[in-house]
Coordinates of C-alpha atoms in Angstrom, one line a residue:
X26 CA 14.0 -10.6 -18.0
X27 CA 15.9 -12.9 -15.7
X28 CA 18.0 -12.2 -12.5
X29 CA 21.2 -14.1 -11.7
X30 CA 20.9 -13.5 -8.0
X31 CA 17.8 -13.0 -5.8
X32 CA 17.8 -12.2 -2.1
X33 CA 14.5 -13.1 -0.4
X34 CA 13.3 -11.2 2.7
X35 CA 10.7 -13.3 4.6
X36 CA 8.3 -11.9 7.2
X37 CA 7.3 -14.9 9.3
X38 CA 4.5 -12.9 10.9
X39 CA 2.7 -12.2 7.6
X40 CA -1.0 -12.9 7.3
X41 CA -0.7 -16.1 5.3
X42 CA 0.2 -19.5 6.7
X43 CA 1.9 -21.4 4.0
X44 CA 5.3 -23.2 3.5
X45 CA 7.0 -20.3 1.7
X46 CA 10.5 -21.7 2.2
X47 CA 9.5 -24.9 0.5
X48 CA 7.9 -23.0 -2.3
X49 CA 11.1 -21.0 -2.9
X50 CA 13.3 -24.0 -2.9
X51 CA 11.0 -26.0 -5.2
X52 CA 10.6 -23.1 -7.7
X53 CA 14.2 -22.0 -7.9
X54 CA 15.9 -25.5 -7.7
X55 CA 17.9 -26.3 -10.9
X56 CA 17.1 -22.9 -12.5
X57 CA 20.7 -21.6 -12.3
X58 CA 19.5 -18.6 -10.2
X59 CA 21.6 -18.1 -7.0
X60 CA 19.5 -17.1 -4.1
X61 CA 19.8 -16.3 -0.4
X62 CA 17.3 -15.5 2.3
X63 CA 16.8 -13.4 5.4
X64 CA 14.1 -13.5 7.9
X65 CA 12.7 -10.5 9.7
X66 CA 12.7 -10.4 13.5
X67 CA 11.1 -8.1 16.1
X68 CA 14.2 -5.9 16.1
X69 CA 15.4 -6.6 12.6
X70 CA 13.0 -5.1 10.1
X71 CA 12.6 -5.8 6.4
X72 CA 13.8 -2.3 5.7
X73 CA 17.0 -2.7 7.6
X74 CA 17.7 -6.0 5.8
X75 CA 17.0 -4.4 2.4
X76 CA 19.2 -1.4 3.1
X77 CA 22.2 -3.7 3.7
X78 CA 21.5 -5.5 0.4
X79 CA 21.7 -2.4 -1.9
X80 CA 24.1 -3.1 -4.7
X81 CA 24.7 -6.7 -3.5
X82 CA 22.0 -8.6 -5.3
X83 CA 20.2 -8.3 -8.6
X84 CA 16.7 -8.4 -7.0
X85 CA 15.3 -8.1 -3.5
X86 CA 12.1 -10.2 -3.3
X87 CA 10.0 -9.5 -0.2
X88 CA 7.4 -12.0 1.1
X89 CA 4.9 -10.3 3.4
X90 CA 2.1 -7.8 3.6
X91 CA 1.8 -4.3 2.4
X92 CA 3.6 -2.9 5.4
X93 CA 6.6 -5.1 4.8
X94 CA 6.6 -4.2 1.1
X95 CA 6.5 -0.5 1.9
X96 CA 9.4 -0.9 4.4
X97 CA 11.6 -2.4 1.7
X98 CA 10.6 0.1 -0.9
X99 CA 11.4 3.0 1.5
X100 CA 14.8 1.5 2.2
X101 CA 15.9 1.1 -1.4
X102 CA 14.1 4.0 -3.1
X103 CA 16.3 6.2 -5.2
X104 CA 18.8 3.3 -5.8
X105 CA 19.3 1.0 -8.8
X106 CA 18.4 -2.1 -6.8
X107 CA 14.9 -3.3 -7.8
X108 CA 12.4 -5.3 -5.7
X109 CA 9.8 -8.0 -6.3
X110 CA 6.6 -8.7 -4.3
X111 CA 5.7 -12.3 -3.2
X112 CA 2.3 -11.6 -1.6
X113 CA 2.0 -12.9 2.0
X114 CA -0.3 -10.5 3.7
X115 CA -4.1 -10.2 4.2
X116 CA -4.9 -7.6 1.6
X117 CA -1.8 -7.5 -0.7
X118 CA -3.0 -4.2 -2.2
X119 CA 0.3 -3.3 -3.9
X120 CA 0.5 -6.7 -5.6
X121 CA -3.0 -6.3 -7.0
X122 CA -2.2 -2.7 -8.1
X123 CA 0.8 -4.0 -10.1
X124 CA -0.9 -7.1 -11.5
X125 CA 1.4 -9.5 -9.5
X126 CA -0.3 -12.8 -8.8
X127 CA -1.5 -12.9 -5.2
X128 CA -0.8 -16.7 -5.1
X129 CA 2.8 -16.9 -3.7
X130 CA 3.7 -19.9 -5.9
X131 CA 2.5 -18.1 -9.0
X132 CA 4.5 -15.0 -8.1
X133 CA 7.6 -17.0 -7.5
X134 CA 7.2 -18.7 -10.9
X135 CA 7.3 -15.3 -12.5
X136 CA 10.9 -14.9 -11.2
X137 CA 12.1 -17.9 -13.1
X138 CA 10.1 -17.8 -16.3
X139 CA 11.5 -14.5 -17.4
X140 CA 8.1 -12.9 -18.1
X141 CA 8.9 -9.9 -16.1
X142 CA 9.6 -6.2 -16.6
X143 CA 10.7 -3.4 -14.2
X144 CA 8.1 -0.8 -13.5
X145 CA 9.1 2.6 -12.1
X146 CA 6.5 3.8 -9.5
X147 CA 6.0 6.8 -7.3
X148 CA 6.0 6.9 -3.5
X149 CA 4.7 9.4 -1.1
X150 CA 6.1 11.0 2.0
X151 CA 4.2 12.1 5.1
X152 CA 6.1 14.1 7.8
X153 CA 9.4 12.6 6.4
X154 CA 8.0 9.0 6.5
X155 CA 7.7 7.2 3.2
X156 CA 4.6 5.4 2.0
X157 CA 3.7 3.4 -1.1
X158 CA -0.1 3.1 -1.0
X159 CA -2.0 5.8 0.9
X160 CA -2.7 7.8 4.0
X161 CA -6.1 7.3 5.6
X162 CA -7.9 9.5 8.2
X163 CA -11.4 9.2 9.6
X164 CA -13.5 6.1 9.1
X165 CA -11.2 4.6 6.5
X166 CA -8.5 4.5 9.2
X167 CA -10.8 3.4 12.0
X168 CA -12.0 0.5 9.8
X169 CA -8.4 -0.9 9.7
X170 CA -7.4 0.0 13.2
X171 CA -10.4 -1.6 14.8
X172 CA -10.3 -4.8 12.7
X173 CA -9.9 -7.8 15.0
X174 CA -6.7 -9.8 14.3
X175 CA -8.4 -13.2 14.9
X176 CA -11.3 -12.2 12.6
X177 CA -8.8 -11.2 9.9
X178 CA -7.1 -14.6 10.2
X179 CA -10.4 -16.3 9.8
X180 CA -12.1 -14.3 7.0
X181 CA -9.4 -12.1 5.5
X182 CA -10.5 -8.8 4.1
X183 CA -14.1 -9.4 5.0
X184 CA -13.1 -8.5 8.6
X185 CA -12.7 -4.8 7.4
X186 CA -16.3 -4.9 6.2
X187 CA -17.5 -6.1 9.6
X188 CA -15.6 -3.3 11.3
X189 CA -16.8 -0.7 8.7
X190 CA -20.4 -1.2 10.0
X191 CA -19.4 -0.1 13.4
X192 CA -17.1 2.8 12.4
X193 CA -19.6 4.2 10.0
X194 CA -22.3 4.3 12.7
X195 CA -19.9 6.1 15.1
X196 CA -18.4 8.5 12.4
X197 CA -18.1 12.1 13.4
X198 CA -17.2 14.8 10.9
X199 CA -13.8 16.5 11.2
X200 CA -12.8 19.9 9.8
X201 CA -9.7 19.7 7.7
X202 CA -7.7 22.8 6.8
X203 CA -6.0 21.9 3.6
X204 CA -3.2 23.5 1.6
X205 CA -3.2 21.8 -1.8
X206 CA -0.2 22.8 -3.9
X207 CA -0.2 26.2 -2.2
X208 CA -4.0 26.8 -2.3
X209 CA -5.9 26.9 1.0
X210 CA -9.1 25.0 1.3
X211 CA -11.3 24.2 4.4
X212 CA -13.5 21.1 4.2
X213 CA -15.5 18.9 6.6
X214 CA -15.7 15.2 6.1
X215 CA -15.8 11.8 7.8
X216 CA -12.9 10.4 5.8
X217 CA -9.9 11.8 4.0
X218 CA -7.5 9.7 2.0
X219 CA -4.3 10.9 0.2
X220 CA -3.4 8.1 -2.1
X221 CA -0.6 7.1 -4.5
X222 CA -2.3 3.8 -5.5
X223 CA -5.9 3.5 -6.9
X224 CA -6.5 -0.2 -6.0
X225 CA -8.5 -0.9 -2.9
X226 CA -7.5 -4.5 -2.5
X227 CA -10.8 -5.9 -3.8
X228 CA -10.5 -7.2 -7.4
X229 CA -9.5 -4.5 -9.8
X230 CA -11.6 -1.8 -8.2
X231 CA -10.1 1.6 -7.7
X232 CA -11.0 4.4 -5.3
X233 CA -11.7 6.8 -8.0
X234 CA -11.0 7.0 -11.8
X235 CA -7.7 8.5 -13.0
X236 CA -5.5 7.4 -10.1
X237 CA -2.1 6.2 -11.2
X238 CA 1.0 5.0 -9.3
X239 CA 3.2 6.2 -12.1
X240 CA 1.9 9.7 -13.0
X241 CA 3.9 11.8 -10.5
X242 CA 0.7 12.9 -8.7
X243 CA -1.1 12.1 -5.4
X244 CA -4.9 12.0 -5.2
X245 CA -6.8 13.5 -2.2
X246 CA -10.3 12.1 -1.7
X247 CA -12.8 13.5 0.9
X248 CA -16.0 11.7 1.9
X249 CA -18.3 14.4 3.1
X250 CA -20.6 12.4 5.4
X251 CA -21.6 8.9 6.3
X252 CA -25.2 9.0 5.4
X253 CA -26.7 6.0 3.6
X254 CA -27.1 8.1 0.4
X255 CA -23.5 9.4 0.4
X256 CA -22.1 5.9 1.1
X257 CA -24.3 4.5 -1.7
X258 CA -23.0 7.2 -4.1
X259 CA -19.4 6.6 -3.1
X260 CA -19.7 2.9 -3.5
X261 CA -21.4 3.4 -6.9
X262 CA -18.6 5.8 -7.9
X263 CA -16.0 3.1 -7.1
X264 CA -17.9 0.4 -8.9
X265 CA -18.7 2.5 -12.0
X266 CA -15.6 4.7 -11.9
X267 CA -17.6 7.9 -12.3
X268 CA -17.8 11.1 -10.3
X269 CA -20.2 11.8 -7.5
X270 CA -21.1 14.9 -5.4
X271 CA -20.6 12.8 -2.2
X272 CA -16.9 12.9 -2.8
X273 CA -14.4 15.7 -3.4
X274 CA -11.3 14.7 -5.4
X275 CA -8.1 16.7 -5.9
X276 CA -4.8 15.8 -7.7
X277 CA -1.7 17.4 -6.2
X278 CA 2.0 17.2 -5.8
X279 CA 1.9 18.4 -2.1
X280 CA -0.8 18.7 0.5
X281 CA -0.7 19.9 4.1
X282 CA -3.5 18.7 6.4
X283 CA -4.2 20.5 9.7
X284 CA -6.9 19.6 12.3
X285 CA -7.9 21.1 15.6
X286 CA -6.8 18.0 17.5
X287 CA -4.5 15.0 17.1
X288 CA -5.9 12.5 14.5
X289 CA -5.1 8.8 14.3
X290 CA -4.2 7.9 10.8
X291 CA -3.0 4.9 8.8
X292 CA 0.2 5.2 6.7
X293 CA -0.1 2.1 4.5
X294 CA -0.7 -0.3 7.4
X295 CA 1.0 1.4 10.3
X296 CA -0.8 3.6 12.8
X297 CA 0.4 7.1 13.5
X298 CA -0.9 10.2 15.2
X299 CA -0.5 13.9 14.2
X300 CA -2.3 17.2 14.1
X301 CA -0.4 18.3 11.0
X302 CA 0.4 16.1 8.1
X303 CA 2.8 17.4 5.4
X304 CA 2.4 15.0 2.4
X305 CA 4.2 15.2 -0.9
X306 CA 4.8 12.9 -3.9
X307 CA 8.2 11.2 -4.5
X308 CA 8.1 10.6 -8.2
X309 CA 9.8 7.6 -9.9
X310 CA 11.1 6.4 -6.5
X311 CA 11.4 2.7 -6.9
X312 CA 11.6 -0.1 -9.6
X313 CA 9.4 -3.1 -9.0
X314 CA 9.3 -6.3 -11.0
X315 CA 5.8 -6.9 -12.5
X316 CA 4.4 -9.3 -15.1
X317 CA 5.6 -8.3 -18.6
X318 CA 3.0 -6.8 -20.9
X319 CA 2.1 -9.1 -23.7

């Protein structure tokens, strides 16, 4: 599959420091592919740029982190305009989920060698805000929120591991009143994740077995407590892709989460606050260019 016209959206504030403009020019020069480029600004988001490009290009290729990727996906979801990911962030979870090379030059090379296919993937919506990866509450959210920017620049994703030690030590259980596809459940835990994507950004490891970004379902995962035993069981479950009694796992189309007080949560990589989260799947929302299956 080849595209005659590609419009790149570049986030200059992404986590990587590399000459992406030079990479684009070198890779697409003399390929016959016409291309244009837009750069995000403080008051001109990737989503706003993408929305104006609907129907005006064969492919929108976004260079940035997962937040930028989600912003573009949300803007063009439900349209015929596809997107591609040129990983430029710290974690690049969506690229890993879809098998897109995390090396920017390798991802660009895919656009010109034709070894691509379009994959139809789901999105999620929380309180009318679209997301592509997941919603995190509790220690999974705190781990991201408290990660130091300078440390992330220096050691990448390992910064989250450093923060995790602190957030786990300070973890306090929260009572969640859940309505899962109409069924009421009350559970207490230190972390609650509602996810569209399985990949956790580390190799090919997934949060839990059976999570798919194309199945029309969301997965809700509750970590009951932050004891050493439970954390060991949860880590083992991720590594071995088996079930554990330290975690509760539901699949659903819709979930409502209510708590007694406002909770900070992470929607992909943006921080939000709410006491009630209404989350539902948006099936087959967006087409993304991925490496062709051989």
